[in-house]
XYZ file of C-alpha atoms in Angstrom:
82
model
C -0.464 -3.200 5.108
C -1.553 -2.565 8.638
C -0.537 -6.048 9.732
C 2.989 -5.640 8.356
C 3.234 -2.239 10.076
C 4.794 -0.553 7.043
C 5.803 3.044 7.751
C 6.125 5.755 6.588
C 2.866 5.481 4.732
C 1.272 8.144 2.516
C -2.334 7.851 1.402
C -3.747 9.781 -1.576
C -7.457 9.950 -2.429
C -7.192 9.526 -6.201
C -10.933 10.028 -6.653
C -10.428 13.628 -5.527
C -7.447 14.034 -7.866
C -8.344 12.754 -11.372
C -4.884 13.495 -12.760
C -3.270 11.262 -10.129
C -5.848 8.556 -10.838
C -5.002 8.718 -14.541
C -1.286 8.593 -13.786
C -1.483 5.550 -11.518
C -3.780 3.627 -13.875
C -1.431 4.369 -16.781
C 1.750 3.551 -14.865
C 0.437 0.361 -13.264
C -1.647 -0.881 -16.200
C -4.221 -1.929 -13.573
C -7.775 -0.605 -13.401
C -8.601 -1.793 -9.895
C -7.356 0.116 -6.868
C -5.910 0.683 -4.476
C -2.457 0.797 -6.002
C 0.581 0.474 -3.773
C 3.876 2.037 -4.765
C 7.093 1.257 -2.903
C 9.970 3.693 -3.431
C 8.228 5.080 -6.521
C 7.677 1.733 -8.228
C 4.330 -0.007 -8.619
C 4.183 -2.932 -6.199
C 0.635 -4.302 -6.392
C -3.058 -3.540 -6.686
C -5.843 -4.833 -4.429
C -5.777 -8.385 -5.779
C -1.984 -8.505 -5.780
C -1.791 -7.236 -2.196
C -4.329 -9.811 -1.075
C -2.407 -12.608 -2.791
C 0.916 -11.437 -1.295
C -0.709 -11.191 2.147
C -2.161 -14.710 1.909
C 1.221 -16.214 0.989
C 3.134 -14.213 3.618
C 5.168 -12.381 0.973
C 3.775 -8.983 1.980
C 5.116 -9.219 5.532
C 8.490 -10.474 4.300
C 9.020 -7.838 1.621
C 7.572 -4.749 3.326
C 7.136 -5.494 7.021
C 10.685 -5.765 8.266
C 11.686 -4.892 11.817
C 13.095 -1.605 10.521
C 9.720 -0.537 9.073
C 7.421 -1.397 11.954
C 5.513 1.301 13.773
C 6.810 2.652 17.037
C 5.859 5.326 19.523
C 2.157 5.970 20.037
C 1.150 3.193 17.628
C 3.809 0.684 18.648
C 2.330 -2.785 18.640
C -0.948 -1.566 17.128
C -2.223 -1.653 13.572
C -2.765 1.949 12.424
C -4.078 2.458 8.916
C -3.225 6.147 8.679
C -3.358 9.287 10.740
C -4.653 12.544 9.368
């Protein structure tokens, strides 16, 4: 995700929130995290993201010019800021 510069990006620690963990596992039908949701819909888990990255699909579907970082992190690869 950092290479496609997808923003805005919200990160949730599901291990600290068991109810959210249960929700995402139920909704995605995937046991392995992390889970990525785009506009409220499940997009991929770890293995799916890796496969989409390796084929270039991740950059095409999420990393458009309109979603790239700007400002302080322009041209860099931020993971998240807290």
